[in-house]
Short mmCIF file of C-alpha atoms and ligand atoms in Angstrom, two decimals:
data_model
loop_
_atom_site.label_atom_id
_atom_site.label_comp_id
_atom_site.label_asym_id
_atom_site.label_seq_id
_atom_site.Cartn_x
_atom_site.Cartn_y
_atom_site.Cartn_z
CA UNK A 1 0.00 0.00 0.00
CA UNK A 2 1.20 3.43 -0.72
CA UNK A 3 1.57 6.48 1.73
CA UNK A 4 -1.36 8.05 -0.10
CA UNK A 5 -3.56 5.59 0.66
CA UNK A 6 -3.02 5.19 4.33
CA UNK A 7 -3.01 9.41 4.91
CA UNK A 8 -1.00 10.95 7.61
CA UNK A 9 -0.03 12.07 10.69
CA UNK A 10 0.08 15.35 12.47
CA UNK A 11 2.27 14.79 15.50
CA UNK A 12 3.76 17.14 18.08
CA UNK A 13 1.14 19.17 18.25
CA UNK A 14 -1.15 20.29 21.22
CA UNK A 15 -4.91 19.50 20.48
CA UNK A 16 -8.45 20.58 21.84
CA UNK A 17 -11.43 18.10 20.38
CA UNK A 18 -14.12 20.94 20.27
CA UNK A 19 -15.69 19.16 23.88
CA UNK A 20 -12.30 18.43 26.49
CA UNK A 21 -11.47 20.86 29.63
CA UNK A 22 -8.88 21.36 28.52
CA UNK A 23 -6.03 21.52 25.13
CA UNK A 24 -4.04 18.68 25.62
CA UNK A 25 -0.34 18.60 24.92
CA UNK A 26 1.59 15.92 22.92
CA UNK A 27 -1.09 14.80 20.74
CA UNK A 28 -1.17 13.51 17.51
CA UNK A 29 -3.82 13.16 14.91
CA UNK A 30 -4.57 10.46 12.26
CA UNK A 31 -5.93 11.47 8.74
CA UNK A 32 -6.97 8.62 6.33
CA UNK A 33 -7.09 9.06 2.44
CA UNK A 34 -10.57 9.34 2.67
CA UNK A 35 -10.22 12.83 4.74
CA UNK A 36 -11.53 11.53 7.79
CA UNK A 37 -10.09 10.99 11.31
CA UNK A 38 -8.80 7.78 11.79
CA UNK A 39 -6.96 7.95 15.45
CA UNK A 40 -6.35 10.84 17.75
CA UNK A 41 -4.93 10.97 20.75
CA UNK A 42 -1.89 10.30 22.62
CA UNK A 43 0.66 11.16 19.77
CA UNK A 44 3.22 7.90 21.08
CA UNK A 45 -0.47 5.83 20.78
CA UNK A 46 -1.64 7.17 17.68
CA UNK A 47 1.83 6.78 15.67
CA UNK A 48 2.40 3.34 16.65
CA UNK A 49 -0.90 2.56 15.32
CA UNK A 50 -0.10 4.46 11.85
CA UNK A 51 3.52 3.33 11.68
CA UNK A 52 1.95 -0.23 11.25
CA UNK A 53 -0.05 1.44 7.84
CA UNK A 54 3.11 3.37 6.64
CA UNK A 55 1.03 6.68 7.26
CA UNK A 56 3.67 10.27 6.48
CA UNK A 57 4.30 11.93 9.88
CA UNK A 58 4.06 15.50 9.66
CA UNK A 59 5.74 17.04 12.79
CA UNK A 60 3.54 20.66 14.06
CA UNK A 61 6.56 21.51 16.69
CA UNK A 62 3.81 22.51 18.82
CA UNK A 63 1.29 24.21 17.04
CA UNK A 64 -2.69 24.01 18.67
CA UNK A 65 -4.83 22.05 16.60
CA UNK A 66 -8.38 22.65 16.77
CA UNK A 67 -11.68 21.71 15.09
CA UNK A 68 -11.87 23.70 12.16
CA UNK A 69 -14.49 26.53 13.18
CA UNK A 70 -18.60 26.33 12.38
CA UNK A 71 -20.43 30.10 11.79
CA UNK A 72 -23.97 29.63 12.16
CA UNK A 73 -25.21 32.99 10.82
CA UNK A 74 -23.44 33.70 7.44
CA UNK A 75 -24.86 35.33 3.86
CA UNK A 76 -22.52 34.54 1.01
CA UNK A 77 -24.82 36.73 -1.24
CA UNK A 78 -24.95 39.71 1.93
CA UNK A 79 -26.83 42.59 0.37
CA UNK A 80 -27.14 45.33 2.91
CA UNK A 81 -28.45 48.40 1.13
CA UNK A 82 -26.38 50.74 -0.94
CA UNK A 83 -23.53 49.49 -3.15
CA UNK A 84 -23.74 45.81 -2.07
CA UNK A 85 -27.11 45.51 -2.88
CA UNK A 86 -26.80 46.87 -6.35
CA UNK A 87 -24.27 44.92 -6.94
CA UNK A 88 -25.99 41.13 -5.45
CA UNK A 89 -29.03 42.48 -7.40
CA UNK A 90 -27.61 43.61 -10.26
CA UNK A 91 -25.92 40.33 -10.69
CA UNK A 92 -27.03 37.52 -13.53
CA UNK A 93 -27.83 34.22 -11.66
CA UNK A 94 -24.29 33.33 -13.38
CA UNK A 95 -22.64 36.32 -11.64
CA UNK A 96 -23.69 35.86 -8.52
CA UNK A 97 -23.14 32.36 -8.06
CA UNK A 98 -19.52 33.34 -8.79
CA UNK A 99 -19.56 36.27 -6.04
CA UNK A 100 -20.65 33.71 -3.63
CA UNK A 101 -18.35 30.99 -4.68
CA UNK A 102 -15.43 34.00 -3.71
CA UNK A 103 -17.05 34.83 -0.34
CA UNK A 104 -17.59 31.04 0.18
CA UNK A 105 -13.57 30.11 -0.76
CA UNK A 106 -12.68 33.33 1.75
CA UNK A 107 -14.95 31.73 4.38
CA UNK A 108 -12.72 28.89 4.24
CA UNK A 109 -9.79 30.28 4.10
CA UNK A 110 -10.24 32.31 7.18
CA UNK A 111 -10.77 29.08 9.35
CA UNK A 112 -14.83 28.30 9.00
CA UNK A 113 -15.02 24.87 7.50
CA UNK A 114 -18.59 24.91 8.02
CA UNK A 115 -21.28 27.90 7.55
CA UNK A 116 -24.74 27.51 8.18
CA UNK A 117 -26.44 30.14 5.80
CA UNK A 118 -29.72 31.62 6.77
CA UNK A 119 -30.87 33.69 3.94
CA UNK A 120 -29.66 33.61 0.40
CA UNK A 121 -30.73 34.01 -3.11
CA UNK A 122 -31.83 32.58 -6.43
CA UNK A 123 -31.15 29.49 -4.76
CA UNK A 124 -27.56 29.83 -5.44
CA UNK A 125 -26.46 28.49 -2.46
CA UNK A 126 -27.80 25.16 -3.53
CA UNK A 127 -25.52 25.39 -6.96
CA UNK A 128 -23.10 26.31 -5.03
CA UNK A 129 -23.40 23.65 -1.90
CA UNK A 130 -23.25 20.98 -4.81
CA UNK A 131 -20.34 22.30 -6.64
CA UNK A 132 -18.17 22.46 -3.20
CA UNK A 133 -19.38 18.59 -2.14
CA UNK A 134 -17.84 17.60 -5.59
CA UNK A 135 -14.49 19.47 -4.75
CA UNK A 136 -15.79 21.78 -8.40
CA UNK A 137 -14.34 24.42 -5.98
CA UNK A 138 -13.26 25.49 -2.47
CA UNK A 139 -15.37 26.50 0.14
CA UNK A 140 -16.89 25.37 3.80
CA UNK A 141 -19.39 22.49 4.36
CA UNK A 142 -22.78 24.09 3.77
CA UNK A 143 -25.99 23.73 5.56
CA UNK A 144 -28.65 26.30 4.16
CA UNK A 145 -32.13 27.73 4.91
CA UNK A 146 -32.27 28.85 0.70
CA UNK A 147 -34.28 32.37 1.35
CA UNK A 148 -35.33 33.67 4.14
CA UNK A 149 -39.23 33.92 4.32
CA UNK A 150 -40.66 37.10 5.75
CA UNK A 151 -44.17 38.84 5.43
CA UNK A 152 -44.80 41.42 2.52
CA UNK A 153 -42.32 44.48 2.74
CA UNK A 154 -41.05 42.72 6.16
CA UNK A 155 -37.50 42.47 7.03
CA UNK A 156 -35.01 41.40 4.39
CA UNK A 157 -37.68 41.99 1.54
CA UNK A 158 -35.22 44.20 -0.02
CA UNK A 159 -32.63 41.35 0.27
CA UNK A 160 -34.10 38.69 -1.72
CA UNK A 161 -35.89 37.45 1.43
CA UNK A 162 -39.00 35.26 0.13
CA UNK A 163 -42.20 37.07 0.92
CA UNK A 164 -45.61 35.25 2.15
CA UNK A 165 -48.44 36.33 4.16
CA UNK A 166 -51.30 34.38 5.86
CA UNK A 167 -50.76 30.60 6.83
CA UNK A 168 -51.34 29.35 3.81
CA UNK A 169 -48.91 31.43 2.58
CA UNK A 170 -45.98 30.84 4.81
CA UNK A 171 -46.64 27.05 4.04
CA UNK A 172 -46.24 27.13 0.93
CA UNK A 173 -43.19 29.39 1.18
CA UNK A 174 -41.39 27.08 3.77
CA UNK A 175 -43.16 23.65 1.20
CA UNK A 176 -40.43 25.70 -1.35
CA UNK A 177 -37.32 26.18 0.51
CA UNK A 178 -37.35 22.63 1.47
CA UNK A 179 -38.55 21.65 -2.41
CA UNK A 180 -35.16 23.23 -3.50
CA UNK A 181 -32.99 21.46 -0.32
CA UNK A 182 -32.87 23.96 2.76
CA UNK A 183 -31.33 22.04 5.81
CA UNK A 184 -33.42 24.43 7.87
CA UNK A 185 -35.75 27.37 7.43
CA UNK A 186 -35.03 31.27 8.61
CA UNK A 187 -38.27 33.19 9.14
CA UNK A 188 -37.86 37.26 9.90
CA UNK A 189 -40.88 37.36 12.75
CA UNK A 190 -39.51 41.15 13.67
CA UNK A 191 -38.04 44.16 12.18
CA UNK A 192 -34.21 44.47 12.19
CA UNK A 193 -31.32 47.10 11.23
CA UNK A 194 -31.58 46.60 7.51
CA UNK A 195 -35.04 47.35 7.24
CA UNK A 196 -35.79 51.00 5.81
CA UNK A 197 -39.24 51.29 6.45
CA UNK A 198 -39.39 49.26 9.93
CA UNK A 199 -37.91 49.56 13.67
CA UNK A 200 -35.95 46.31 15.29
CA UNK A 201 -39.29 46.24 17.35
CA UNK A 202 -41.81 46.09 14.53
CA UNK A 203 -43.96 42.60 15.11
CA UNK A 204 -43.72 40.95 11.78
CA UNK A 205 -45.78 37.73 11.73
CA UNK A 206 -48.86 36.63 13.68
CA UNK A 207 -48.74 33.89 15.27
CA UNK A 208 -51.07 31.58 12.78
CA UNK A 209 -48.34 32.46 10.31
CA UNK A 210 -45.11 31.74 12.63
CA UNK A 211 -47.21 28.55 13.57
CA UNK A 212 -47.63 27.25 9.97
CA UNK A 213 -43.48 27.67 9.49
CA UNK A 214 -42.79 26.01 12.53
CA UNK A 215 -45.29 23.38 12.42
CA UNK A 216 -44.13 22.67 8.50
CA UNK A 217 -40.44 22.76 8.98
CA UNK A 218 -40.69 20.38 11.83
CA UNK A 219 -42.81 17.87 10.11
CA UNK A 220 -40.26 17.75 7.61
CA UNK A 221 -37.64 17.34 10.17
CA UNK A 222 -35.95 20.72 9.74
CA UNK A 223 -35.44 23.04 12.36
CA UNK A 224 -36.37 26.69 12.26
CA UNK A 225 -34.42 29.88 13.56
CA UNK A 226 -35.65 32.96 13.67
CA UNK A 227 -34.49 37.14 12.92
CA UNK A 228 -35.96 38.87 16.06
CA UNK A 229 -35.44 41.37 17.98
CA UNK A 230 -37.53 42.58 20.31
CA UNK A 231 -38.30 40.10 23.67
CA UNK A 232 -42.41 39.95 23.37
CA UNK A 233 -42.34 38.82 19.67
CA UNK A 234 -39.67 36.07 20.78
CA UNK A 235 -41.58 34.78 23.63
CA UNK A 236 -44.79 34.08 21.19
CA UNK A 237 -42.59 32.11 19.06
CA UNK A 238 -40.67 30.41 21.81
CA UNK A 239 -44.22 29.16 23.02
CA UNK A 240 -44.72 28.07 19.61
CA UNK A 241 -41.86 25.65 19.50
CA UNK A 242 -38.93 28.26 17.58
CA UNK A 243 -35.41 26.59 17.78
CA UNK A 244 -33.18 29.37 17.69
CA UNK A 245 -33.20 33.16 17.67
CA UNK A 246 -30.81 35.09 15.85
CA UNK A 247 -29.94 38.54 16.99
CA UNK A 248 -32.10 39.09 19.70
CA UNK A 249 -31.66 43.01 20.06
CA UNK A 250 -33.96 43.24 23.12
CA UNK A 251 -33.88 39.98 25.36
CA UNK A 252 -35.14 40.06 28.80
CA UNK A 253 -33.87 38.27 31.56
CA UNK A 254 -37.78 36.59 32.15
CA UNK A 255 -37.46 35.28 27.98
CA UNK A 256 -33.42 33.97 28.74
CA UNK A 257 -35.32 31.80 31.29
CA UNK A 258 -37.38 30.31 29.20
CA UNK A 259 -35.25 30.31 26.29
CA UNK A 260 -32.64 28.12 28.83
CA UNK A 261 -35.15 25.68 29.87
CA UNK A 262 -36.87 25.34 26.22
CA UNK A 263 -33.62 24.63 25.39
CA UNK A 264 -34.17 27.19 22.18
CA UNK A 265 -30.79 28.28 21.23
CA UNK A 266 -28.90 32.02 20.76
CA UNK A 267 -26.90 33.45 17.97
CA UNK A 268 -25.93 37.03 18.72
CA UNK A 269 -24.24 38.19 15.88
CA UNK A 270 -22.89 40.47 18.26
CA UNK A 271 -20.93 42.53 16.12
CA UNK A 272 -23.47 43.57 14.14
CA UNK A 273 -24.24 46.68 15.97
CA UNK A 274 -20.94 47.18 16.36
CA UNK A 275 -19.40 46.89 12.84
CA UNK A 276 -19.28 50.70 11.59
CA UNK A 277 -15.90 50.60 10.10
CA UNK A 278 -17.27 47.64 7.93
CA UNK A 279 -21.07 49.20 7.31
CA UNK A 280 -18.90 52.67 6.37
CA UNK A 281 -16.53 50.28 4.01
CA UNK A 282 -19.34 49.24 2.30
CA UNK A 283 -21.42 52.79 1.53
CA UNK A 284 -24.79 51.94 3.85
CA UNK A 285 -26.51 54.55 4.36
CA UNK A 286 -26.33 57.15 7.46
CA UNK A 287 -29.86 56.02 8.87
CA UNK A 288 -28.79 51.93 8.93
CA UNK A 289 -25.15 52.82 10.62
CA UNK A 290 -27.32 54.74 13.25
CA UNK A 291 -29.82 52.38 14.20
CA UNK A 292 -26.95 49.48 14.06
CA UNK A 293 -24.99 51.55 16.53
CA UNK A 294 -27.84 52.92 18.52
CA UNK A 295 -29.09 49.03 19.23
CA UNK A 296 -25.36 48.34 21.09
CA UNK A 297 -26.12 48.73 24.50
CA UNK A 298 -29.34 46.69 24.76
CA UNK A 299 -27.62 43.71 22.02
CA UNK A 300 -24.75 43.32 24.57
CA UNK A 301 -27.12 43.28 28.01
CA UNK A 302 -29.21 40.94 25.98
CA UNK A 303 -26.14 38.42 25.57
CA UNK A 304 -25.40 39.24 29.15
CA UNK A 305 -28.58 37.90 29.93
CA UNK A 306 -28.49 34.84 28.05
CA UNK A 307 -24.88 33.76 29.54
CA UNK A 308 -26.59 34.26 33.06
CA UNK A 309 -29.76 32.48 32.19
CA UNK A 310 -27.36 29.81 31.02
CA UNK A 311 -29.38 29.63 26.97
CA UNK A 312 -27.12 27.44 24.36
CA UNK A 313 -25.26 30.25 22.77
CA UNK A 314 -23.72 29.65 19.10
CA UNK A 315 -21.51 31.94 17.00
CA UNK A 316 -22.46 33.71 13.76
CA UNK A 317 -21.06 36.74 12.44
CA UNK A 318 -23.53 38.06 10.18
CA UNK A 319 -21.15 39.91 8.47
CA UNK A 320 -18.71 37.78 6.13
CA UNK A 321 -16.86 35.60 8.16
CA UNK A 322 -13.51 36.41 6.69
CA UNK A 323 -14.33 40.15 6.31
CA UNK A 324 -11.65 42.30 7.79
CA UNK A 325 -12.24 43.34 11.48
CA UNK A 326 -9.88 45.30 13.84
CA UNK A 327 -6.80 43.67 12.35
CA UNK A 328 -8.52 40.22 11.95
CA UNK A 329 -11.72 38.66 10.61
CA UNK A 330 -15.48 39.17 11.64
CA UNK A 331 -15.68 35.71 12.88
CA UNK A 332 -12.52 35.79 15.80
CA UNK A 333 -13.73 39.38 16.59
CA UNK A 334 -17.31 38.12 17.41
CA UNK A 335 -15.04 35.27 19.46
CA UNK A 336 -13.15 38.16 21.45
CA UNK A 337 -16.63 39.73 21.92
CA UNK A 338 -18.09 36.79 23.34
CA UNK A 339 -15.64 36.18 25.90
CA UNK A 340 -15.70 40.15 27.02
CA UNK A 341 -19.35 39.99 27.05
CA UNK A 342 -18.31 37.15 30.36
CA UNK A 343 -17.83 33.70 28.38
CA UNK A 344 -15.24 31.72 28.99
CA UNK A 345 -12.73 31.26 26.34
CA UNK A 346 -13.62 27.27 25.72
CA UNK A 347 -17.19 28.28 26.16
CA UNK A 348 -16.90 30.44 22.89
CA UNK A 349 -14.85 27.70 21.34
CA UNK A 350 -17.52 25.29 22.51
CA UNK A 351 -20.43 27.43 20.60
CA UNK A 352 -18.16 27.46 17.54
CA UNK A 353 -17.13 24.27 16.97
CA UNK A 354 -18.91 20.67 19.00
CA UNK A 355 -22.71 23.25 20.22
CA UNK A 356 -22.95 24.10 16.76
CA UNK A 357 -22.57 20.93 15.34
CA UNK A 358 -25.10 19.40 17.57
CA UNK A 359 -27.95 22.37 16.06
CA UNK A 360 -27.44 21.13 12.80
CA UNK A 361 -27.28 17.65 13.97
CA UNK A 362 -23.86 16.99 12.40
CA UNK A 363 -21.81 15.65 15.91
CA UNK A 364 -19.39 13.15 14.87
CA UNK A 365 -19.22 14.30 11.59
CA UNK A 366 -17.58 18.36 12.07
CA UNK A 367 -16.98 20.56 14.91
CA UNK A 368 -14.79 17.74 16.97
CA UNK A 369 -11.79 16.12 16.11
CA UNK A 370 -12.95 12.70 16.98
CA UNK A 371 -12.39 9.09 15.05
CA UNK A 372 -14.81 8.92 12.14
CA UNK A 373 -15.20 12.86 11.78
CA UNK A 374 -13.93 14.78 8.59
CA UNK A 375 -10.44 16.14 9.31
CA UNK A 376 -11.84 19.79 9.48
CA UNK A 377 -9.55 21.35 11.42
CA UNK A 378 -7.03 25.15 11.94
CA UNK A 379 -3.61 25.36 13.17
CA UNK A 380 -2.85 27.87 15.55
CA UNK A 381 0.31 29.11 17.29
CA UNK A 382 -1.30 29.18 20.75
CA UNK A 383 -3.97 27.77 22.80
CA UNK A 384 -7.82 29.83 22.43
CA UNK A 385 -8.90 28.26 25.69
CA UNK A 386 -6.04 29.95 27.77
CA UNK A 387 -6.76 33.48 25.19
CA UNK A 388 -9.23 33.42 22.45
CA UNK A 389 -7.36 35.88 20.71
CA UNK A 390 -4.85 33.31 19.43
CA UNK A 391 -6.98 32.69 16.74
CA UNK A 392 -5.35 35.78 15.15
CA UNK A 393 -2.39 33.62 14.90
CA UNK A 394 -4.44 30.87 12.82
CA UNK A 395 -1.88 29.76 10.02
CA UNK A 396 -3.39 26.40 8.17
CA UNK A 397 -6.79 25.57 7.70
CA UNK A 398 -7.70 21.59 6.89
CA UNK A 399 -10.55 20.86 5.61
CA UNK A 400 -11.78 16.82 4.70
CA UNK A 401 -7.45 16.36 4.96
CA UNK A 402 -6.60 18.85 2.90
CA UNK A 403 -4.57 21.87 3.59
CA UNK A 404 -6.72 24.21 1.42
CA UNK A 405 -4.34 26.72 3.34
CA UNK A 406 -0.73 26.62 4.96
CA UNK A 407 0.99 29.86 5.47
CA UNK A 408 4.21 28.63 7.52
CA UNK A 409 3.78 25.35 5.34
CA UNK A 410 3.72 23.32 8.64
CA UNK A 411 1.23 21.00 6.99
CA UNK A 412 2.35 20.74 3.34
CA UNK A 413 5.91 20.75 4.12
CA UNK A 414 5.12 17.50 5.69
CA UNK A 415 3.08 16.39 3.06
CA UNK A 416 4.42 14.63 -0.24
ZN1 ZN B 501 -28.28 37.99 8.83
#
């Protein structure tokens, strides 16, 4: 048997699975040719094992190994309104597919080896979703809602959400995302920051409307998250069974509760309403930047209240994942601001890498580095559970075995 087919080795390297206390030094990692874990462990245990199969050992002198990271709020075809939007719009279905293929390859690159997309368009994420699973070209694993659904002129109209109104109609709507292959649905039940002609505490849906989504999507066996914003809107959906909330402007502490014990997950998206270098970047206009920076306050006591009430929090970034942030990307700045808003480091890492796996019911298969798992995983230079801000130093990303990047060419180096 040749090398190739037996994979490799990454030894002498310090390793947190996405669930331990702890990173754990002296570790060494076993990828088969088929881009999956084989062994992991004790790096003495798991190269006597491979030595017997001939596997290459590729020596990390001490680099942290990591699952490769999951963002569970993500648009590849983000259209926030100005330039961006003329552009997303003004794009042939050819076009945009290729804009989206860039953001999706950039995604990657910047560490996020899985995205869960929750609003796109033309059903482009579905082209593109097939065309990465056949290796046609790079970008992360993808698990997508297709469009968002909202109510006429509701939030994200202007964004190629799908609008529906009445039961019937939000039925059908959800019957059509799942028709083209959504892994889950995303239904805007509030206003938000994008919305022109609405406030983040406009009520969107009634509930025979929210009801139909949820009671659809779950027949089906999809889950469904939800825009919101403003706590009384939330609390009507949480009765009605919601699975997630993205956002959340305006939580209370009485809505964490139940959120926690409903076990109906949170992703913040923190930095959206604190992202003005990025919304000024991209020509929004004045009135969005305001109300983005004006909801702040009450977005970062609302996390504060879900890390007391002890709800399943789970990172998303909202804006691209690999979009430039104070000197890094959107994704390890909504890390940092997770852990200043009072998680713990491995709590963030938890949320973005083995919690988020678990919401899209994909445990075993990403988000831990675990025997039978793809080989999904980032190099760092130091440990994010001791400072989350190592993931500034992130210098390879693996994803399925491959180093689809290597900057100090740790992992190629090794490779043959
Ligand atoms: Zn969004």
């Amino acid at each position: 048997m040749s090398s190739t087919d037996t994979g490799y080795v990454l030894a002498g390297c310090r390793l947190w699975d996405g669930t331990a206390a702890a990173t754990a030094d002296d570790q060494g990692l076993w990828v088969g040719a088929d881009g999956r874990i084989r062994a992991v462990g004790d790096a003495q245990h798991v190269l006597d094992e491979a030595r017997a199969d001939q596997a290459r050992v590729i020596d990390l002198q001490g680099a942290v190994v990591v699952p490769g990271l999951i963002n569970m709020h993500v648009h590849l075809s983000l259209a926030l309104p100005g330039p961006m939007q003329d552009s997303i719009q003004g794009a042939d279905l050819a076009e945009l597919v290729l804009l989206m293929a860039g953001n999706g390859r950039g995604t990657l690159h910047s560490g996020v080896t899985t995205a869960r997309l929750v609003g796109e368009s033309r059903f482009a994420d579905m082209a593109l979703r097939r065309a990465i699973r056949r290796g046609a070209v790079e970008g992360p694993r993808i698990y997508t809602a297709g469009h968002a659904l909202c109510c006429t002129g509701g939030h994200g109209h202007d964004a190629d959400a799908q609008e529906a109104d009445g039961a019937d109609g939000f039925r059908r709507a959800t019957r059509e995302q799942l028709r083209a292959g959504a892994d889950l649905i995303k239904v805007c039940i509030s206003g938000g920051i994008a919305g022109e002609h609405e406030a983040i505490d406009t009520p969107q849906l009634t509930d025979d409307e929210m009801a139909a989504v949820l009671e659809t999507a779950h027949d089906w066996g999809r889950k469904v998250t939800a825009h919101a914003g403003p706590a009384p809107v939330i609390e009507r959906a949480v009765e009605l069974g919601l699975d997630c909330v993205e956002h959340g402007y305006e939580l209370t502490p009485e809505l964490t509760a139940t959120m926690a014990a409903r076990g109906v997950s949170y992703v913040p998206t923190i930095t959206v309403s604190r992202c003005e270098e990025f919304f000024r970047a991209n020509g929004v206009p004045e009135w969005m930047i305001e109300r983005a920076l004006g909801a702040g306050p009450r977005h970062w006591e609302s996390l504060q209240h879900a890390i007391a009430a002890g709800v399943e929090i789970l990172m998303g970034s909202d804006m691209p994942p690999h979009a430039p942030y104070d000197e890094t990307t959107a994704t390890v700045r909504e890390m940092e601001f997770m852990v200043d808003a009072g998680m713990s480091p491995r709590e963030v890492m938890v949320s973005a890498t083995s919690a988020a796996a678990g919401w899209l019911g994909a445990t075993g298969s990403v988000g831990s580095l675990t025997a039978g798992a793809f080989a999904d995983l980032v190099v760092l230079d130091g440990d994010p559970l001791a400072d989350i801000s190592a993931l500034r130093g992130l210098s390879a990303v693996v994803q399925g075995g491959r180093a689809v990047r290597d900057d100090r060419g740790l992992v190629r180096g090794g490779q043959a």
